[in-house]
């Protein structure tokens, strides 16, 4: 009989429990209906949020200089460097002679010959004048004088006085001496130019305008005849179309590669606005870029050209801002989060979002740093609901339990069962 009584008692208790459950769940404004089990919560933190582009790159020289040679106007002699040579600004690269100099030399020599001929003519003329002048006496005129000489004197030798004739000869000799001196100076100038051309004709040397390394020498004399790369290293890569919308010149970069534990730092120095290949509908366009690497001192090992790097481009960064995990943000017409109040309620708070990256969401307007929010509810949550949390047995103390009244014990036990 006692066994049947126990079965009957258990059955009655079960029916009562189920009935109470149904009643409480169906009753409007039921306390149980509005109680949320909160298993995951987190505090709003002051954090740094960094938005980045993750891509790849390769170590390459920052600049490349091309040297050209005009084979139509010049005659090449020899190279003075080899591929792979390290050079400095002013280093000799190659020698050549120029056909233009030969033409200039011929013109100058012809001009010099003409000037020397004029000097010889003037000297001969001055000699005649001095000879005629020596025969001049006070009693007689000059006999048998050349018509050209008489014409240059601009006087009538038959009617002019002896003193006037002497004066005319002296003036003409002085005039011719001045002309001779002028031509002598011209010959000296032409000799200087010819001497300079002679020196240049022996070997004209082309020099480098910057420090670097000789990358390529074209022995067939096709241009560029020499290519020089700078000693400063950078990182070359390509952005996708989506990355191009975020990337800008000047953005900070960090790069890591297998040969070094220490990360490289720098910034984006150049972004090409035209794709690396002709635009096509069949494939995504890629836009070349170049990142500059900050020098880190003389102790840093030189970077190996061609080394592959993992590149991080920092497109946006905010430090010390309120942030929550992105899964804590919910959406209807506006984004909102659930805040857990000290009075035991779950309240909906609309927020104004800021930067989102790395699984974090910046809060510009909304709960403050230190506020507790619901991370990810297991069920739909109504605004201003009560909440309970799982028992942390390591924090449960018998002394605290004894302080509850019998009614409170039954109430909390029932709430726990119904929530489960």
mmCIF file of C-alpha atoms in Angstrom:
data_model
loop_
_atom_site.group_PDB
_atom_site.id
_atom_site.type_symbol
_atom_site.label_atom_id
_atom_site.label_comp_id
_atom_site.label_asym_id
_atom_site.label_seq_id
_atom_site.Cartn_x
_atom_site.Cartn_y
_atom_site.Cartn_z
ATOM 1 C CA UNK A 1 0.000 0.000 0.000
ATOM 2 C CA UNK A 2 2.867 2.317 0.855
ATOM 3 C CA UNK A 3 4.334 1.727 -2.650
ATOM 4 C CA UNK A 4 1.076 2.709 -4.351
ATOM 5 C CA UNK A 5 0.888 5.806 -2.170
ATOM 6 C CA UNK A 6 4.321 6.899 -3.260
ATOM 7 C CA UNK A 7 3.438 6.423 -6.918
ATOM 8 C CA UNK A 8 0.239 8.389 -6.466
ATOM 9 C CA UNK A 9 2.066 11.188 -4.632
ATOM 10 C CA UNK A 10 4.714 11.475 -7.375
ATOM 11 C CA UNK A 11 2.037 11.525 -10.081
ATOM 12 C CA UNK A 12 0.084 14.241 -8.312
ATOM 13 C CA UNK A 13 3.266 16.326 -7.799
ATOM 14 C CA UNK A 14 4.149 15.961 -11.494
ATOM 15 C CA UNK A 15 0.672 17.038 -12.588
ATOM 16 C CA UNK A 16 0.800 20.026 -10.276
ATOM 17 C CA UNK A 17 4.268 20.996 -11.562
ATOM 18 C CA UNK A 18 3.212 20.742 -15.206
ATOM 19 C CA UNK A 19 0.027 22.684 -14.534
ATOM 20 C CA UNK A 20 1.905 25.467 -12.765
ATOM 21 C CA UNK A 21 4.413 25.605 -15.642
ATOM 22 C CA UNK A 22 1.663 25.963 -18.219
ATOM 23 C CA UNK A 23 -0.121 28.577 -16.184
ATOM 24 C CA UNK A 24 2.949 30.702 -15.607
ATOM 25 C CA UNK A 25 4.033 30.495 -19.231
ATOM 26 C CA UNK A 26 0.613 31.398 -20.599
ATOM 27 C CA UNK A 27 -0.132 34.146 -18.086
ATOM 28 C CA UNK A 28 0.393 37.680 -19.394
ATOM 29 C CA UNK A 29 3.078 39.741 -17.643
ATOM 30 C CA UNK A 30 4.225 36.550 -15.991
ATOM 31 C CA UNK A 31 7.468 36.989 -13.991
ATOM 32 C CA UNK A 32 8.727 33.713 -15.292
ATOM 33 C CA UNK A 33 7.964 34.607 -18.900
ATOM 34 C CA UNK A 34 10.091 37.747 -18.573
ATOM 35 C CA UNK A 35 13.083 36.129 -16.853
ATOM 36 C CA UNK A 36 16.158 35.471 -19.000
ATOM 37 C CA UNK A 37 18.879 32.969 -18.235
ATOM 38 C CA UNK A 38 22.148 34.848 -18.820
ATOM 39 C CA UNK A 39 25.032 32.503 -19.392
ATOM 40 C CA UNK A 40 27.331 34.781 -21.436
ATOM 41 C CA UNK A 41 28.028 38.375 -20.513
ATOM 42 C CA UNK A 42 30.920 40.777 -20.845
ATOM 43 C CA UNK A 43 31.865 44.282 -19.813
ATOM 44 C CA UNK A 44 32.277 47.199 -22.210
ATOM 45 C CA UNK A 45 36.037 47.643 -22.491
ATOM 46 C CA UNK A 46 38.320 50.523 -23.366
ATOM 47 C CA UNK A 47 40.268 49.049 -26.259
ATOM 48 C CA UNK A 48 42.269 49.719 -29.404
ATOM 49 C CA UNK A 49 40.544 48.790 -32.658
ATOM 50 C CA UNK A 50 42.646 48.437 -35.772
ATOM 51 C CA UNK A 51 41.254 47.984 -39.270
ATOM 52 C CA UNK A 52 43.762 46.416 -41.650
ATOM 53 C CA UNK A 53 44.385 44.998 -45.099
ATOM 54 C CA UNK A 54 46.188 41.665 -45.109
ATOM 55 C CA UNK A 55 48.172 40.986 -48.263
ATOM 56 C CA UNK A 56 51.539 39.773 -49.561
ATOM 57 C CA UNK A 57 54.548 41.544 -51.031
ATOM 58 C CA UNK A 58 58.114 41.107 -52.179
ATOM 59 C CA UNK A 59 61.307 42.968 -51.257
ATOM 60 C CA UNK A 60 62.470 45.127 -54.183
ATOM 61 C CA UNK A 61 64.661 48.229 -54.665
ATOM 62 C CA UNK A 62 62.749 51.481 -54.266
ATOM 63 C CA UNK A 63 64.028 53.082 -57.488
ATOM 64 C CA UNK A 64 65.469 52.006 -60.832
ATOM 65 C CA UNK A 65 67.512 54.359 -63.015
ATOM 66 C CA UNK A 66 67.974 53.795 -66.745
ATOM 67 C CA UNK A 67 71.002 55.137 -68.666
ATOM 68 C CA UNK A 68 70.545 55.799 -72.388
ATOM 69 C CA UNK A 69 73.097 56.117 -75.226
ATOM 70 C CA UNK A 70 72.718 57.797 -78.650
ATOM 71 C CA UNK A 71 74.468 55.553 -81.171
ATOM 72 C CA UNK A 72 73.688 57.965 -84.049
ATOM 73 C CA UNK A 73 75.735 60.824 -82.638
ATOM 74 C CA UNK A 74 78.318 58.930 -80.602
ATOM 75 C CA UNK A 75 80.816 56.105 -80.957
ATOM 76 C CA UNK A 76 80.839 53.690 -77.996
ATOM 77 C CA UNK A 77 84.245 52.686 -76.568
ATOM 78 C CA UNK A 78 83.858 50.460 -73.466
ATOM 79 C CA UNK A 79 81.941 49.724 -70.261
ATOM 80 C CA UNK A 80 83.650 50.619 -66.987
ATOM 81 C CA UNK A 81 81.349 48.567 -64.668
ATOM 82 C CA UNK A 82 79.949 45.033 -64.486
ATOM 83 C CA UNK A 83 76.523 43.714 -63.532
ATOM 84 C CA UNK A 84 76.195 43.478 -59.760
ATOM 85 C CA UNK A 85 78.765 46.211 -59.029
ATOM 86 C CA UNK A 86 77.915 48.561 -56.171
ATOM 87 C CA UNK A 87 78.453 52.148 -57.275
ATOM 88 C CA UNK A 88 78.192 55.637 -55.794
ATOM 89 C CA UNK A 89 77.103 58.940 -57.282
ATOM 90 C CA UNK A 90 79.829 60.060 -59.711
ATOM 91 C CA UNK A 91 81.106 56.556 -60.510
ATOM 92 C CA UNK A 92 82.225 56.103 -64.155
ATOM 93 C CA UNK A 93 79.899 53.863 -66.150
ATOM 94 C CA UNK A 94 81.207 53.826 -69.758
ATOM 95 C CA UNK A 95 83.328 55.745 -72.283
ATOM 96 C CA UNK A 96 82.458 57.013 -75.747
ATOM 97 C CA UNK A 97 83.457 59.522 -78.393
ATOM 98 C CA UNK A 98 81.122 61.810 -80.281
ATOM 99 C CA UNK A 99 80.853 62.520 -84.001
ATOM 100 C CA UNK A 100 79.508 65.982 -83.182
ATOM 101 C CA UNK A 101 82.876 66.891 -81.697
ATOM 102 C CA UNK A 102 84.607 65.966 -84.956
ATOM 103 C CA UNK A 103 82.314 68.337 -86.859
ATOM 104 C CA UNK A 104 82.860 71.068 -84.262
ATOM 105 C CA UNK A 105 86.607 70.539 -84.493
ATOM 106 C CA UNK A 106 86.586 70.870 -88.292
ATOM 107 C CA UNK A 107 84.561 74.094 -88.082
ATOM 108 C CA UNK A 108 86.880 75.574 -85.481
ATOM 109 C CA UNK A 109 89.998 74.644 -87.434
ATOM 110 C CA UNK A 110 88.560 76.263 -90.571
ATOM 111 C CA UNK A 111 87.730 79.398 -88.579
ATOM 112 C CA UNK A 112 91.232 79.467 -87.119
ATOM 113 C CA UNK A 113 92.833 79.095 -90.565
ATOM 114 C CA UNK A 114 90.758 81.983 -91.867
ATOM 115 C CA UNK A 115 91.745 84.190 -88.930
ATOM 116 C CA UNK A 116 95.419 83.353 -89.350
ATOM 117 C CA UNK A 117 95.122 84.217 -93.066
ATOM 118 C CA UNK A 118 93.629 87.575 -92.172
ATOM 119 C CA UNK A 119 96.473 88.201 -89.723
ATOM 120 C CA UNK A 120 99.037 87.411 -92.404
ATOM 121 C CA UNK A 121 97.298 89.798 -94.830
ATOM 122 C CA UNK A 122 97.244 92.559 -92.207
ATOM 123 C CA UNK A 123 100.933 92.069 -91.424
ATOM 124 C CA UNK A 124 101.758 92.297 -95.131
ATOM 125 C CA UNK A 125 99.656 95.446 -95.453
ATOM 126 C CA UNK A 126 101.271 97.054 -92.384
ATOM 127 C CA UNK A 127 104.653 96.255 -93.922
ATOM 128 C CA UNK A 128 103.707 98.141 -97.079
ATOM 129 C CA UNK A 129 102.497 101.099 -95.053
ATOM 130 C CA UNK A 130 105.735 101.275 -93.095
ATOM 131 C CA UNK A 131 107.725 100.957 -96.312
ATOM 132 C CA UNK A 132 105.848 103.796 -97.990
ATOM 133 C CA UNK A 133 106.094 105.834 -94.826
ATOM 134 C CA UNK A 134 109.882 105.488 -94.827
ATOM 135 C CA UNK A 135 110.145 106.938 -98.359
ATOM 136 C CA UNK A 136 108.105 109.953 -97.466
ATOM 137 C CA UNK A 137 110.163 113.227 -97.362
ATOM 138 C CA UNK A 138 109.274 116.789 -96.886
ATOM 139 C CA UNK A 139 110.317 117.672 -100.384
ATOM 140 C CA UNK A 140 108.638 115.016 -102.438
ATOM 141 C CA UNK A 141 105.508 112.904 -102.437
ATOM 142 C CA UNK A 142 105.207 109.128 -102.590
ATOM 143 C CA UNK A 143 105.746 107.641 -105.952
ATOM 144 C CA UNK A 144 104.300 104.309 -107.157
ATOM 145 C CA UNK A 145 101.945 103.731 -104.213
ATOM 146 C CA UNK A 146 99.272 101.016 -104.534
ATOM 147 C CA UNK A 147 95.821 102.255 -105.328
ATOM 148 C CA UNK A 148 94.372 100.139 -102.466
ATOM 149 C CA UNK A 149 96.667 101.821 -99.970
ATOM 150 C CA UNK A 150 95.918 105.260 -101.323
ATOM 151 C CA UNK A 151 92.203 104.490 -101.158
ATOM 152 C CA UNK A 152 92.407 103.363 -97.502
ATOM 153 C CA UNK A 153 94.245 106.569 -96.550
ATOM 154 C CA UNK A 154 91.245 108.629 -97.764
ATOM 155 C CA UNK A 155 93.423 111.596 -98.797
ATOM 156 C CA UNK A 156 94.843 112.960 -102.017
ATOM 157 C CA UNK A 157 98.569 112.262 -101.881
ATOM 158 C CA UNK A 158 99.305 114.729 -104.683
ATOM 159 C CA UNK A 159 97.758 117.754 -103.045
ATOM 160 C CA UNK A 160 98.016 116.975 -99.316
ATOM 161 C CA UNK A 161 100.795 118.265 -97.148
ATOM 162 C CA UNK A 162 103.554 115.996 -95.905
ATOM 163 C CA UNK A 163 102.376 116.274 -92.312
ATOM 164 C CA UNK A 164 98.826 115.239 -93.243
ATOM 165 C CA UNK A 165 100.133 112.277 -95.234
ATOM 166 C CA UNK A 166 102.313 111.148 -92.282
ATOM 167 C CA UNK A 167 99.346 111.437 -89.948
ATOM 168 C CA UNK A 168 97.196 109.390 -92.307
ATOM 169 C CA UNK A 169 99.828 106.624 -92.458
ATOM 170 C CA UNK A 170 100.134 106.489 -88.668
ATOM 171 C CA UNK A 171 96.350 106.282 -88.225
ATOM 172 C CA UNK A 172 96.060 103.490 -90.770
ATOM 173 C CA UNK A 173 98.922 101.512 -89.194
ATOM 174 C CA UNK A 174 97.288 101.916 -85.744
ATOM 175 C CA UNK A 175 93.953 100.772 -87.117
ATOM 176 C CA UNK A 176 95.499 97.684 -88.683
ATOM 177 C CA UNK A 177 97.399 96.844 -85.487
ATOM 178 C CA UNK A 178 94.125 96.879 -83.556
ATOM 179 C CA UNK A 179 92.529 94.535 -86.076
ATOM 180 C CA UNK A 180 95.550 92.232 -85.900
ATOM 181 C CA UNK A 181 95.394 92.094 -82.079
ATOM 182 C CA UNK A 182 91.679 91.277 -82.230
ATOM 183 C CA UNK A 183 92.339 88.409 -84.633
ATOM 184 C CA UNK A 184 95.170 87.110 -82.447
ATOM 185 C CA UNK A 185 92.762 86.954 -79.471
ATOM 186 C CA UNK A 186 90.281 85.099 -81.627
ATOM 187 C CA UNK A 187 92.956 82.546 -82.587
ATOM 188 C CA UNK A 188 93.789 82.021 -78.905
ATOM 189 C CA UNK A 189 90.080 81.387 -78.129
ATOM 190 C CA UNK A 190 89.805 78.930 -81.016
ATOM 191 C CA UNK A 191 92.943 77.123 -79.813
ATOM 192 C CA UNK A 192 91.368 76.752 -76.342
ATOM 193 C CA UNK A 193 88.197 75.284 -77.817
ATOM 194 C CA UNK A 194 90.166 72.915 -80.010
ATOM 195 C CA UNK A 195 92.227 71.818 -77.019
ATOM 196 C CA UNK A 196 89.029 71.093 -75.039
ATOM 197 C CA UNK A 197 87.530 69.128 -77.910
ATOM 198 C CA UNK A 198 90.783 67.208 -78.258
ATOM 199 C CA UNK A 199 90.586 66.178 -74.639
ATOM 200 C CA UNK A 200 86.942 65.161 -75.002
ATOM 201 C CA UNK A 201 87.660 63.255 -78.163
ATOM 202 C CA UNK A 202 90.061 61.016 -76.304
ATOM 203 C CA UNK A 203 87.283 59.663 -74.005
ATOM 204 C CA UNK A 204 83.962 61.066 -72.787
ATOM 205 C CA UNK A 205 82.872 59.333 -69.573
ATOM 206 C CA UNK A 206 79.246 58.949 -68.441
ATOM 207 C CA UNK A 207 78.866 58.878 -64.642
ATOM 208 C CA UNK A 208 76.133 57.720 -62.265
ATOM 209 C CA UNK A 209 73.891 60.322 -60.675
ATOM 210 C CA UNK A 210 73.041 58.218 -57.593
ATOM 211 C CA UNK A 211 74.229 55.386 -55.356
ATOM 212 C CA UNK A 212 73.059 51.922 -56.309
ATOM 213 C CA UNK A 213 73.828 48.555 -57.861
ATOM 214 C CA UNK A 214 74.276 47.804 -61.558
ATOM 215 C CA UNK A 215 71.291 45.608 -62.375
ATOM 216 C CA UNK A 216 71.724 45.141 -66.116
ATOM 217 C CA UNK A 217 74.192 45.981 -68.920
ATOM 218 C CA UNK A 218 73.029 45.794 -72.534
ATOM 219 C CA UNK A 219 76.144 44.840 -74.470
ATOM 220 C CA UNK A 220 74.226 45.113 -77.734
ATOM 221 C CA UNK A 221 73.952 48.852 -76.989
ATOM 222 C CA UNK A 222 70.149 48.745 -77.056
ATOM 223 C CA UNK A 223 68.568 51.303 -74.739
ATOM 224 C CA UNK A 224 68.559 51.457 -71.838
ATOM 225 C CA UNK A 225 72.251 50.627 -72.083
ATOM 226 C CA UNK A 226 72.605 50.321 -68.273
ATOM 227 C CA UNK A 227 69.982 49.869 -65.511
ATOM 228 C CA UNK A 228 70.852 50.820 -61.933
ATOM 229 C CA UNK A 229 68.733 49.997 -58.865
ATOM 230 C CA UNK A 230 68.870 51.927 -55.611
ATOM 231 C CA UNK A 231 70.339 50.447 -52.434
ATOM 232 C CA UNK A 232 67.178 51.429 -50.494
ATOM 233 C CA UNK A 233 64.724 48.525 -50.301
ATOM 234 C CA UNK A 234 60.936 48.676 -50.404
ATOM 235 C CA UNK A 235 58.010 46.268 -50.669
ATOM 236 C CA UNK A 236 56.094 45.779 -53.900
ATOM 237 C CA UNK A 237 52.632 44.235 -54.005
ATOM 238 C CA UNK A 238 49.164 44.486 -55.498
ATOM 239 C CA UNK A 239 45.823 45.616 -54.079
ATOM 240 C CA UNK A 240 42.489 44.119 -55.107
ATOM 241 C CA UNK A 241 39.606 46.324 -56.195
ATOM 242 C CA UNK A 242 38.039 46.164 -52.719
ATOM 243 C CA UNK A 243 41.360 46.932 -51.024
ATOM 244 C CA UNK A 244 41.878 49.927 -53.326
ATOM 245 C CA UNK A 245 38.757 51.518 -51.807
ATOM 246 C CA UNK A 246 40.460 51.594 -48.401
ATOM 247 C CA UNK A 247 44.156 52.013 -49.249
ATOM 248 C CA UNK A 248 45.823 55.434 -49.338
ATOM 249 C CA UNK A 249 49.367 56.737 -49.699
ATOM 250 C CA UNK A 250 50.953 57.337 -46.297
ATOM 251 C CA UNK A 251 49.204 54.500 -44.434
ATOM 252 C CA UNK A 252 51.365 52.638 -41.925
ATOM 253 C CA UNK A 253 52.509 49.117 -42.792
ATOM 254 C CA UNK A 254 54.014 46.198 -40.898
ATOM 255 C CA UNK A 255 55.693 43.301 -42.646
ATOM 256 C CA UNK A 256 57.109 39.990 -41.482
ATOM 257 C CA UNK A 257 59.185 37.442 -43.353
ATOM 258 C CA UNK A 258 60.755 34.107 -42.588
ATOM 259 C CA UNK A 259 64.347 35.360 -42.474
ATOM 260 C CA UNK A 260 63.733 37.742 -39.581
ATOM 261 C CA UNK A 261 61.896 37.637 -36.261
ATOM 262 C CA UNK A 262 61.657 41.422 -36.124
ATOM 263 C CA UNK A 263 58.852 43.011 -38.146
ATOM 264 C CA UNK A 264 59.577 45.660 -40.748
ATOM 265 C CA UNK A 265 57.826 49.015 -40.411
ATOM 266 C CA UNK A 266 57.102 51.683 -42.975
ATOM 267 C CA UNK A 267 54.347 53.335 -45.000
ATOM 268 C CA UNK A 268 52.645 53.173 -48.392
ATOM 269 C CA UNK A 269 54.711 55.350 -50.741
ATOM 270 C CA UNK A 270 53.001 54.865 -54.088
ATOM 271 C CA UNK A 271 49.764 53.373 -55.432
ATOM 272 C CA UNK A 272 49.206 52.957 -59.166
ATOM 273 C CA UNK A 273 45.736 54.041 -60.219
ATOM 274 C CA UNK A 274 45.929 51.881 -63.362
ATOM 275 C CA UNK A 275 45.779 48.059 -63.088
ATOM 276 C CA UNK A 276 48.892 45.931 -63.527
ATOM 277 C CA UNK A 277 47.270 44.318 -66.558
ATOM 278 C CA UNK A 278 44.726 45.578 -69.044
ATOM 279 C CA UNK A 279 41.261 45.721 -67.410
ATOM 280 C CA UNK A 280 39.164 42.630 -68.084
ATOM 281 C CA UNK A 281 35.706 41.334 -67.181
ATOM 282 C CA UNK A 282 37.066 37.807 -66.831
ATOM 283 C CA UNK A 283 39.392 38.462 -63.920
ATOM 284 C CA UNK A 284 39.749 40.806 -60.972
ATOM 285 C CA UNK A 285 41.921 43.851 -61.528
ATOM 286 C CA UNK A 286 45.064 44.227 -59.438
ATOM 287 C CA UNK A 287 46.667 47.592 -58.677
ATOM 288 C CA UNK A 288 50.427 47.739 -57.984
ATOM 289 C CA UNK A 289 51.690 49.555 -54.906
ATOM 290 C CA UNK A 290 55.020 50.222 -53.247
ATOM 291 C CA UNK A 291 55.698 50.489 -49.523
ATOM 292 C CA UNK A 292 58.730 52.297 -48.110
ATOM 293 C CA UNK A 293 60.655 50.648 -45.256
ATOM 294 C CA UNK A 294 61.850 52.732 -42.315
ATOM 295 C CA UNK A 295 65.605 52.385 -41.648
ATOM 296 C CA UNK A 296 66.400 50.760 -38.304
ATOM 297 C CA UNK A 297 70.112 51.501 -37.942
ATOM 298 C CA UNK A 298 73.357 50.129 -39.295
ATOM 299 C CA UNK A 299 73.129 46.921 -37.243
ATOM 300 C CA UNK A 300 70.119 45.682 -39.239
ATOM 301 C CA UNK A 301 70.968 42.924 -41.692
ATOM 302 C CA UNK A 302 70.531 43.921 -45.348
ATOM 303 C CA UNK A 303 67.255 42.785 -46.894
ATOM 304 C CA UNK A 304 67.475 40.116 -49.564
ATOM 305 C CA UNK A 305 65.918 41.195 -52.835
ATOM 306 C CA UNK A 306 63.060 38.856 -53.754
ATOM 307 C CA UNK A 307 62.169 37.862 -50.176
ATOM 308 C CA UNK A 308 58.434 37.251 -49.730
ATOM 309 C CA UNK A 309 56.683 39.087 -46.882
ATOM 310 C CA UNK A 310 53.300 39.008 -45.157
ATOM 311 C CA UNK A 311 52.081 42.587 -45.198
ATOM 312 C CA UNK A 312 49.641 44.362 -42.900
ATOM 313 C CA UNK A 313 48.353 47.769 -44.000
ATOM 314 C CA UNK A 314 46.725 49.755 -41.186
ATOM 315 C CA UNK A 315 43.803 51.581 -42.820
ATOM 316 C CA UNK A 316 42.251 52.920 -39.601
ATOM 317 C CA UNK A 317 43.052 52.742 -35.901
ATOM 318 C CA UNK A 318 41.353 54.076 -32.783
ATOM 319 C CA UNK A 319 42.873 53.753 -29.325
ATOM 320 C CA UNK A 320 41.134 53.906 -25.944
ATOM 321 C CA UNK A 321 37.571 53.709 -27.283
ATOM 322 C CA UNK A 322 34.589 51.790 -25.765
ATOM 323 C CA UNK A 323 34.197 48.485 -27.574
ATOM 324 C CA UNK A 324 32.200 45.261 -27.428
ATOM 325 C CA UNK A 325 32.380 41.991 -29.378
ATOM 326 C CA UNK A 326 30.464 42.264 -32.657
ATOM 327 C CA UNK A 327 28.189 39.353 -31.663
ATOM 328 C CA UNK A 328 26.854 41.487 -28.809
ATOM 329 C CA UNK A 329 25.319 43.942 -31.298
ATOM 330 C CA UNK A 330 21.805 43.206 -32.583
ATOM 331 C CA UNK A 331 19.810 44.854 -35.320
ATOM 332 C CA UNK A 332 16.274 45.926 -36.060
ATOM 333 C CA UNK A 333 15.903 49.376 -37.549
ATOM 334 C CA UNK A 334 18.844 50.529 -35.470
ATOM 335 C CA UNK A 335 21.727 48.656 -33.840
ATOM 336 C CA UNK A 336 21.297 47.922 -30.143
ATOM 337 C CA UNK A 337 22.740 45.885 -27.286
ATOM 338 C CA UNK A 338 21.344 44.413 -24.048
ATOM 339 C CA UNK A 339 22.658 45.933 -20.853
ATOM 340 C CA UNK A 340 22.471 44.066 -17.534
ATOM 341 C CA UNK A 341 21.495 46.502 -14.786
ATOM 342 C CA UNK A 342 22.404 46.290 -11.135
ATOM 343 C CA UNK A 343 18.696 45.879 -10.312
ATOM 344 C CA UNK A 344 18.548 42.607 -12.236
ATOM 345 C CA UNK A 345 17.010 43.749 -15.534
ATOM 346 C CA UNK A 346 18.007 43.240 -19.160
ATOM 347 C CA UNK A 347 17.496 46.595 -20.888
ATOM 348 C CA UNK A 348 17.730 47.301 -24.598
ATOM 349 C CA UNK A 349 20.034 50.218 -25.468
ATOM 350 C CA UNK A 350 20.328 51.663 -28.962
ATOM 351 C CA UNK A 351 23.862 52.558 -29.933
ATOM 352 C CA UNK A 352 25.781 54.598 -32.489
ATOM 353 C CA UNK A 353 28.467 52.452 -34.067
ATOM 354 C CA UNK A 354 31.992 53.458 -34.909
ATOM 355 C CA UNK A 355 34.912 51.462 -36.273
ATOM 356 C CA UNK A 356 34.414 47.693 -36.626
ATOM 357 C CA UNK A 357 37.427 45.396 -37.000
ATOM 358 C CA UNK A 358 39.160 42.407 -35.433
ATOM 359 C CA UNK A 359 35.819 41.123 -34.098
ATOM 360 C CA UNK A 360 35.292 44.352 -32.122
ATOM 361 C CA UNK A 361 32.718 47.112 -32.475
ATOM 362 C CA UNK A 362 33.393 50.656 -31.307
ATOM 363 C CA UNK A 363 30.517 52.322 -29.441
ATOM 364 C CA UNK A 364 30.312 56.055 -30.049
ATOM 365 C CA UNK A 365 27.005 56.491 -28.184
ATOM 366 C CA UNK A 366 25.514 53.962 -25.765
ATOM 367 C CA UNK A 367 26.639 52.055 -22.657
ATOM 368 C CA UNK A 368 29.889 53.226 -21.059
ATOM 369 C CA UNK A 369 33.125 51.441 -20.273
ATOM 370 C CA UNK A 370 32.544 48.995 -17.403
ATOM 371 C CA UNK A 371 28.853 48.394 -18.099
ATOM 372 C CA UNK A 372 27.846 44.713 -18.259
ATOM 373 C CA UNK A 373 26.145 43.590 -21.473
ATOM 374 C CA UNK A 374 24.535 40.391 -22.669
ATOM 375 C CA UNK A 375 26.918 38.733 -25.076
ATOM 376 C CA UNK A 376 24.774 36.190 -26.886
ATOM 377 C CA UNK A 377 21.275 35.277 -25.605
ATOM 378 C CA UNK A 378 20.030 31.726 -26.101
ATOM 379 C CA UNK A 379 16.406 32.870 -26.524
ATOM 380 C CA UNK A 380 14.569 35.962 -27.688
ATOM 381 C CA UNK A 381 14.875 38.709 -25.092
ATOM 382 C CA UNK A 382 12.161 41.201 -24.160
ATOM 383 C CA UNK A 383 13.141 44.659 -23.038
ATOM 384 C CA UNK A 384 13.362 45.195 -19.282
ATOM 385 C CA UNK A 385 13.238 41.476 -18.498
ATOM 386 C CA UNK A 386 14.530 40.036 -15.264
ATOM 387 C CA UNK A 387 17.604 37.892 -15.607
ATOM 388 C CA UNK A 388 19.199 35.065 -13.704
ATOM 389 C CA UNK A 389 22.620 33.504 -14.067
ATOM 390 C CA UNK A 390 23.860 29.943 -13.603
ATOM 391 C CA UNK A 391 24.896 28.953 -10.111
ATOM 392 C CA UNK A 392 28.601 29.221 -9.529
ATOM 393 C CA UNK A 393 28.897 26.480 -6.948
ATOM 394 C CA UNK A 394 32.319 27.590 -5.817
ATOM 395 C CA UNK A 395 30.708 30.838 -4.652
ATOM 396 C CA UNK A 396 27.614 29.256 -2.984
ATOM 397 C CA UNK A 397 27.683 29.431 0.799
ATOM 398 C CA UNK A 398 25.323 27.600 3.159
ATOM 399 C CA UNK A 399 25.158 30.625 5.436
ATOM 400 C CA UNK A 400 23.687 32.724 2.633
ATOM 401 C CA UNK A 401 21.094 30.048 1.770
ATOM 402 C CA UNK A 402 19.905 29.935 5.387
ATOM 403 C CA UNK A 403 19.105 33.647 5.249
ATOM 404 C CA UNK A 404 16.365 33.045 2.629
ATOM 405 C CA UNK A 405 12.778 32.655 3.861
ATOM 406 C CA UNK A 406 10.845 29.531 2.947
ATOM 407 C CA UNK A 407 8.838 31.501 0.396
ATOM 408 C CA UNK A 408 12.041 32.849 -1.234
ATOM 409 C CA UNK A 409 13.543 29.372 -1.382
ATOM 410 C CA UNK A 410 10.435 27.982 -3.144
ATOM 411 C CA UNK A 411 10.267 31.016 -5.470
ATOM 412 C CA UNK A 412 13.875 30.856 -6.604
ATOM 413 C CA UNK A 413 13.775 27.057 -6.920
ATOM 414 C CA UNK A 414 10.635 27.265 -9.062
ATOM 415 C CA UNK A 415 12.116 30.003 -11.245
ATOM 416 C CA UNK A 416 15.253 27.922 -11.775
ATOM 417 C CA UNK A 417 13.276 24.838 -12.758
ATOM 418 C CA UNK A 418 10.937 26.735 -15.089
ATOM 419 C CA UNK A 419 13.813 28.573 -16.806
ATOM 420 C CA UNK A 420 15.546 25.247 -17.464
#
